[in-house]
Short mmCIF file of C-alpha atoms in Angstrom, two decimals:
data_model
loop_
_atom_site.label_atom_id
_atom_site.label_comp_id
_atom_site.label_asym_id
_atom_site.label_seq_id
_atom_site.Cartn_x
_atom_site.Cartn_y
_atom_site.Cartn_z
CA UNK A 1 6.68 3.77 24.52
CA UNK A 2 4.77 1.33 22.20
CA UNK A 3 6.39 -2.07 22.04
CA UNK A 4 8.25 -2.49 18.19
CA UNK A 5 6.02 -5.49 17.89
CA UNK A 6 2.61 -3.94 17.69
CA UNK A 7 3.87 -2.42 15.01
CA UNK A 8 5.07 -5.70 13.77
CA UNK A 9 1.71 -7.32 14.05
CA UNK A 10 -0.19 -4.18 12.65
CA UNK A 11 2.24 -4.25 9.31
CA UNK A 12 0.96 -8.11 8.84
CA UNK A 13 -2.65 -7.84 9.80
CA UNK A 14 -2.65 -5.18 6.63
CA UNK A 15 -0.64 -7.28 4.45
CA UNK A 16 -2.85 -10.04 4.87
CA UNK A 17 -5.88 -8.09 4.50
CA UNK A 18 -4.52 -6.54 0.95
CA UNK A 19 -3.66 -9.99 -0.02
CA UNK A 20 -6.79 -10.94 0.36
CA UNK A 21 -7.69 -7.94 -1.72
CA UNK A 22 -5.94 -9.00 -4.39
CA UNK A 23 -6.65 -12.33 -4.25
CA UNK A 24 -10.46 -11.78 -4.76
CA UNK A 25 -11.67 -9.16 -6.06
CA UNK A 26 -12.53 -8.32 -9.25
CA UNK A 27 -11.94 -4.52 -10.17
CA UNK A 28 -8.54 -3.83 -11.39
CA UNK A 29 -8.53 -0.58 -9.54
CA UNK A 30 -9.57 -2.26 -6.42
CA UNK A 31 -6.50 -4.44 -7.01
CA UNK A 32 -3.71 -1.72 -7.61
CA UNK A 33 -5.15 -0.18 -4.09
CA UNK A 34 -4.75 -3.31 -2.59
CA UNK A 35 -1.09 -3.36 -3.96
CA UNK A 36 -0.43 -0.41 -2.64
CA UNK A 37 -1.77 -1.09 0.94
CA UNK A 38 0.72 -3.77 1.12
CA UNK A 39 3.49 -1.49 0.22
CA UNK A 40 2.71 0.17 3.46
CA UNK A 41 2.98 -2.35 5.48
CA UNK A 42 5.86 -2.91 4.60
CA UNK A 43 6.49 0.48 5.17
CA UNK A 44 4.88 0.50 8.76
CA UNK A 45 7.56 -2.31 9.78
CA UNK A 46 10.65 -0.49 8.08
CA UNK A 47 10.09 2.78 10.04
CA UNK A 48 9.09 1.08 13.40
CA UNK A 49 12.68 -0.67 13.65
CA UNK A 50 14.01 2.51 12.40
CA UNK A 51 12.73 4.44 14.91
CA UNK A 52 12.19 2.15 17.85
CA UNK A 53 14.00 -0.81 17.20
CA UNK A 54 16.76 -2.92 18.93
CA UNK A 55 19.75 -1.15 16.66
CA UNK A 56 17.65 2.09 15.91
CA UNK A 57 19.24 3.83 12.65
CA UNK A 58 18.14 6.13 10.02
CA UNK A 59 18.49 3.81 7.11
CA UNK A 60 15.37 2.08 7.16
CA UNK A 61 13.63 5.80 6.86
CA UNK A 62 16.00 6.17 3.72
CA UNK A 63 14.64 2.58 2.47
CA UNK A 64 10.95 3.34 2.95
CA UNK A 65 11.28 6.62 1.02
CA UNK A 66 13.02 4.46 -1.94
CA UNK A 67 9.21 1.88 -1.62
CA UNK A 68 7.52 5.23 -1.65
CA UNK A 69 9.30 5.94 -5.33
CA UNK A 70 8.49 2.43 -6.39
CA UNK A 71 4.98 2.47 -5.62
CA UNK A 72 4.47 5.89 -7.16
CA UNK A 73 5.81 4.40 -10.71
CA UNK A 74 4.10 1.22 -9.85
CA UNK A 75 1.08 2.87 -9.60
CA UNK A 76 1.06 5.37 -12.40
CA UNK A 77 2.33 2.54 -15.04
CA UNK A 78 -0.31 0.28 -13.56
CA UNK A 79 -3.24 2.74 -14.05
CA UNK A 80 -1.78 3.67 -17.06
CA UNK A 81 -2.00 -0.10 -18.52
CA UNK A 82 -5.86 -0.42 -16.76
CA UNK A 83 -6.77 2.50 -18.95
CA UNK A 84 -5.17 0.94 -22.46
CA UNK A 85 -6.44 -2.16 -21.39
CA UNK A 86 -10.10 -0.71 -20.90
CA UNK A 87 -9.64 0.72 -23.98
CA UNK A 88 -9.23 -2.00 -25.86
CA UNK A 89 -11.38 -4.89 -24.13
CA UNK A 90 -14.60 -2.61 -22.62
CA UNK A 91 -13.68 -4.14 -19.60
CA UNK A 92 -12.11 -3.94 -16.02
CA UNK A 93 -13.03 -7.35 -14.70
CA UNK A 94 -9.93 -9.60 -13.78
CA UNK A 95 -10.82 -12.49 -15.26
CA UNK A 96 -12.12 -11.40 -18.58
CA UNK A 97 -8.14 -10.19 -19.36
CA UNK A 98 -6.83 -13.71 -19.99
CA UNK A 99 -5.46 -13.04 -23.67
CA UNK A 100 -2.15 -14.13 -22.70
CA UNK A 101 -3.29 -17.04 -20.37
CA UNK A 102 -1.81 -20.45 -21.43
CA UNK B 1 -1.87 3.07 29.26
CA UNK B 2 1.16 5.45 28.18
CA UNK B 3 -0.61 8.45 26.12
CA UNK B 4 1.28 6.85 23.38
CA UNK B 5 0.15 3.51 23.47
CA UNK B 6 -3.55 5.15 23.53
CA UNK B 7 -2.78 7.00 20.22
CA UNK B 8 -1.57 4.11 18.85
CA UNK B 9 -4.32 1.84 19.27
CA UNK B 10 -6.70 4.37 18.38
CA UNK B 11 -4.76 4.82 14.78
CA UNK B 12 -4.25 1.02 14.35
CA UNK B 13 -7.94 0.35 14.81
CA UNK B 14 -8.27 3.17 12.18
CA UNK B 15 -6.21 1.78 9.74
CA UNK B 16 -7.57 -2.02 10.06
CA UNK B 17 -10.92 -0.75 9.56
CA UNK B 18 -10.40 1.42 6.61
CA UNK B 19 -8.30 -1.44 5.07
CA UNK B 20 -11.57 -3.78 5.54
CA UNK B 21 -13.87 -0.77 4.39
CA UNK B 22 -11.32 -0.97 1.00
CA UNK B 23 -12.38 -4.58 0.16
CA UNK B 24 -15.79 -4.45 1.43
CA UNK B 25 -17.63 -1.26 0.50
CA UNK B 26 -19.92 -1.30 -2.46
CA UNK B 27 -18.92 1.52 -4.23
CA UNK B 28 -15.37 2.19 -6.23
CA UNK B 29 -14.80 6.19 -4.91
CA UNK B 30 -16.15 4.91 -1.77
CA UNK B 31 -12.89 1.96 -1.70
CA UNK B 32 -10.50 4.72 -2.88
CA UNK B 33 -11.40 7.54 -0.25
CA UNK B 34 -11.76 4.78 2.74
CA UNK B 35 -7.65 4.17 1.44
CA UNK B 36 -7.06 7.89 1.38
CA UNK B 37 -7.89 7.40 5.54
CA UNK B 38 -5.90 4.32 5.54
CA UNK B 39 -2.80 6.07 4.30
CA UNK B 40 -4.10 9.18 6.83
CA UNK B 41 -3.62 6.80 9.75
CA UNK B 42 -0.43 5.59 8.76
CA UNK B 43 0.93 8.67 8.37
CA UNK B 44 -0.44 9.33 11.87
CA UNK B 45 1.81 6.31 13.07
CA UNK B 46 4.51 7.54 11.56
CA UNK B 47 4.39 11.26 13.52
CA UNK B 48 3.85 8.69 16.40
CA UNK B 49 7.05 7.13 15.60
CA UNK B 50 9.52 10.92 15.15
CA UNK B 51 9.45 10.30 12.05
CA UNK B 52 8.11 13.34 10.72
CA UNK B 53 9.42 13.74 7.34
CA UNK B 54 8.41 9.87 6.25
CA UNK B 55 4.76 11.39 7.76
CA UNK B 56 4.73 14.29 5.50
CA UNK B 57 6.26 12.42 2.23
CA UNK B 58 3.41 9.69 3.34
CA UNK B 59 0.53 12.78 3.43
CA UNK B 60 1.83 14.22 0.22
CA UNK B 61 2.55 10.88 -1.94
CA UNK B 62 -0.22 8.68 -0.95
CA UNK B 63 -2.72 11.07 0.48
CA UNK B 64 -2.20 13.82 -1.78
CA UNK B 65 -0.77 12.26 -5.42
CA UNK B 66 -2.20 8.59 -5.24
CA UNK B 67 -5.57 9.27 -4.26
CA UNK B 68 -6.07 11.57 -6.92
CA UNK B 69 -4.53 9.42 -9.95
CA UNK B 70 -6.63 6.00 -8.30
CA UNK B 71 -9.86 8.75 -8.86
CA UNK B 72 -8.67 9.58 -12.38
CA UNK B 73 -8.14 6.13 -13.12
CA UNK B 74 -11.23 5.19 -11.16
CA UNK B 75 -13.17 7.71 -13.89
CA UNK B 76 -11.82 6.87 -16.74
CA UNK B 77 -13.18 3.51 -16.59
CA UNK B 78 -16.49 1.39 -15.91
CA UNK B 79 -16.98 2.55 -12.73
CA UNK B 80 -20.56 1.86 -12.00
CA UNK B 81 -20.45 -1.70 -11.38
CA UNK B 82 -18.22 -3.67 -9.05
CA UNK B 83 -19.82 -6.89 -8.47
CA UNK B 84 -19.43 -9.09 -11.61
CA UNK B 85 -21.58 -11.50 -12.83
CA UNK B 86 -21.02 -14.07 -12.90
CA UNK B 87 -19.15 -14.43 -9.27
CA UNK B 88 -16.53 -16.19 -8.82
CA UNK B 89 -16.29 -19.67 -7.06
CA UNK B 90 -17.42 -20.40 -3.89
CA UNK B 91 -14.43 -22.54 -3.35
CA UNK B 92 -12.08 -19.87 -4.87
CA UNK B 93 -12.97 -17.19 -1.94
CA UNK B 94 -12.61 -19.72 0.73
CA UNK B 95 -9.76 -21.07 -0.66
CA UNK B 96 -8.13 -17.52 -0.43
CA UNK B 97 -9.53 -16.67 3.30
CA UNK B 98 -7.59 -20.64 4.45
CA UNK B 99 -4.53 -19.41 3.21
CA UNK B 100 -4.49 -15.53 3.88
CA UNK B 101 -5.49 -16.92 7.56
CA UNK B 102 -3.04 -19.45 8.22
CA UNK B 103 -0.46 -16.71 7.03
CA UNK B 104 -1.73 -14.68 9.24
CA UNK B 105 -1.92 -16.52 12.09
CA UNK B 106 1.81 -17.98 11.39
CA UNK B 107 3.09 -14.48 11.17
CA UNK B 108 1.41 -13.05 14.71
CA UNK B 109 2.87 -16.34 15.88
CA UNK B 110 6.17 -15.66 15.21
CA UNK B 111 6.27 -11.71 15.81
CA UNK B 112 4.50 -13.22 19.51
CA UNK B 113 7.47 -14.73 20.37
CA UNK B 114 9.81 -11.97 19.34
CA UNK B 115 11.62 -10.86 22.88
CA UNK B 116 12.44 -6.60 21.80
CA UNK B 117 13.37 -4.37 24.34
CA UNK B 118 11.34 -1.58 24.64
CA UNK B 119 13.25 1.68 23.54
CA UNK B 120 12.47 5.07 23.11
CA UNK B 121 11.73 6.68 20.09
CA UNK B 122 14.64 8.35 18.60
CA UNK B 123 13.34 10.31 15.02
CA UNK B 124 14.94 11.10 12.48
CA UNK B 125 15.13 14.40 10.83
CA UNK B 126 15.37 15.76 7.36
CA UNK B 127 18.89 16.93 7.57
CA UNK B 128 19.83 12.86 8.60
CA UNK B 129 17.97 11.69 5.77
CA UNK B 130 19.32 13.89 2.95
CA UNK B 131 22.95 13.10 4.47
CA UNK B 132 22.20 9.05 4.31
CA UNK B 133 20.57 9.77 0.79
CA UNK B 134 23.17 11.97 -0.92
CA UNK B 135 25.90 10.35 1.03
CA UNK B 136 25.75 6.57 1.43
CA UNK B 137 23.13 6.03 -1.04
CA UNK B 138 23.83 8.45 -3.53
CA UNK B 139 23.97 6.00 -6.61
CA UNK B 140 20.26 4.59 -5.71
CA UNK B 141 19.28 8.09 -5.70
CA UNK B 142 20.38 7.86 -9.10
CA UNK B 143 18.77 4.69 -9.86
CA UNK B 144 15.52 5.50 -8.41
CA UNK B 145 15.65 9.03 -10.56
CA UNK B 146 15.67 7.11 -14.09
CA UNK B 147 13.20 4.95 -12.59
CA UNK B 148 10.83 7.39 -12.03
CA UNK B 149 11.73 9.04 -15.69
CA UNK B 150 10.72 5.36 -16.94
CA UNK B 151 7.88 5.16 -15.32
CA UNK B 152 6.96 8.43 -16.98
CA UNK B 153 7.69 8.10 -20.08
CA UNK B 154 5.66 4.58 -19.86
CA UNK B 155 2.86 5.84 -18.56
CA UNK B 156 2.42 8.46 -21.55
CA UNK B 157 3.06 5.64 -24.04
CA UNK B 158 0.66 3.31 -22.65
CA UNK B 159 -1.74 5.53 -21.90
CA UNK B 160 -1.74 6.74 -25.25
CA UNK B 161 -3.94 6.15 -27.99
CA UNK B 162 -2.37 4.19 -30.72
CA UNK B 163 -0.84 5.95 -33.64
CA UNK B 164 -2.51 4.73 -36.53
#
């Protein structure tokens, strides 16, 4: 069987690569994608020492289908404030929504 | 090579590379259908893993429901463009790659010196999930159920058009 920490080192090679996602691009879109990639990283890790861990147990299944709930909402109130902001400011880019920067 | 360690690496390298594709392609339905394979090979792992019903919720959520509301969201926007002028700084994107790395490269550090014994995989099934969940966890079933009836009812305000 697959050593647990391939799966480790998967689950942070994708959270660093959706970090980076967030931390530079531009789209807001692009950004809630890269939110949500590492959400499942996260999720990667929980079910590999669920499954094939040192004290292998069901909870962390029960645990990454509670992050699957919170990145639905996360996503559908996030999309949902993209399209009011659109609305109002004819744009998408990042940087141009800085009406509440100090 | 275990046929299992071959079926990982080959759904690994598929999820790296879709997850690059995401931040590098140059158009946005492009990005979102290169994550729609991301989450595919995850799910993959997952089945790799016995854990069949976290694979299936994983196919249905993200696969299914996510991709479709990032395209929705995706068209009801400026979708054309995704390079912005002007770009950002130089110093801002290399500023960004330093410390993404060195995370990185702390974090395979420390998962290299992690000393696991290998075990086989033991899955779980439906039935032992909906025990834990409506047993053990029963109140953050709850908790998580008016969550997602927030999130609802916030996404219908916000989205919205303003009452005048």
């Amino acid at each position: 069987m697959v050593p647990v920490t391939f799966f480790l080192a998967l689950g942070a090679v994708l959270f660093c690569i959706g970090l980076y996602g967030v931390l530079t691009r531009r789209h807001l879109v692009v950004v809630l994608v890269c939110i949500e990639l590492m959400l499942n990283s996260v999720n990667i890790n929980l079910v590999a020492f669920s499954s094939i861990g040192p004290f292998a147990n069901i909870t962390g299944q029960v645990f990454s289908l509670f992050i699957f709930t919170v990145a639905a909402a996360e996503a559908a109130v996030g999309l949902a404030i993209l399209i009011a902001l659109y609305r109002n400011r004819e744009s998408i880019d990042v940087i141009k929504q800085d009406i509440m920067r100090w | 090579m275990t046929p299992q360690l071959i079926f990982f690496l080959i759904l690994a390298v598929m999820a790296i590379a879709c997850a690059v594709l995401v931040i590098s392609l140059k158009k946005i339905s492009h990005r979102i259908i290169a994550m729609a394979f991301c989450f595919f090979a995850i799910a993959g792992l997952y089945f790799l893993l016995r854990a069949e019903f976290i694979g299936i919720v994983q196919i249905i959520v993200y696969v299914g429901a996510l991709s479709i509301l990032f395209i929705f969201g995706m068209m009801m926007t400026d979708h054309r463009n995704v390079t912005f002028v002007p770009d950002r700084k130089r110093g801002h994107k290399i500023l960004s790659f330093l410390g993404v790395g060195t995370l990185l490269g702390l974090m395979l550090y420390g998962i290299s010196t992690l000393d696991f014994p290998v075990n086989e995989a033991q899955g779980g099934t439906g039935e032992e999930i909906g025990i834990q969940l409506y047993g053990h966890y029963v109140i953050a079933v709850q908790g998580v159920g008016i969550l997602l009836l927030a999130a609802l009812v916030g996404a219908v305000v916000l989205a919205r058009k303003e009452a005048e």
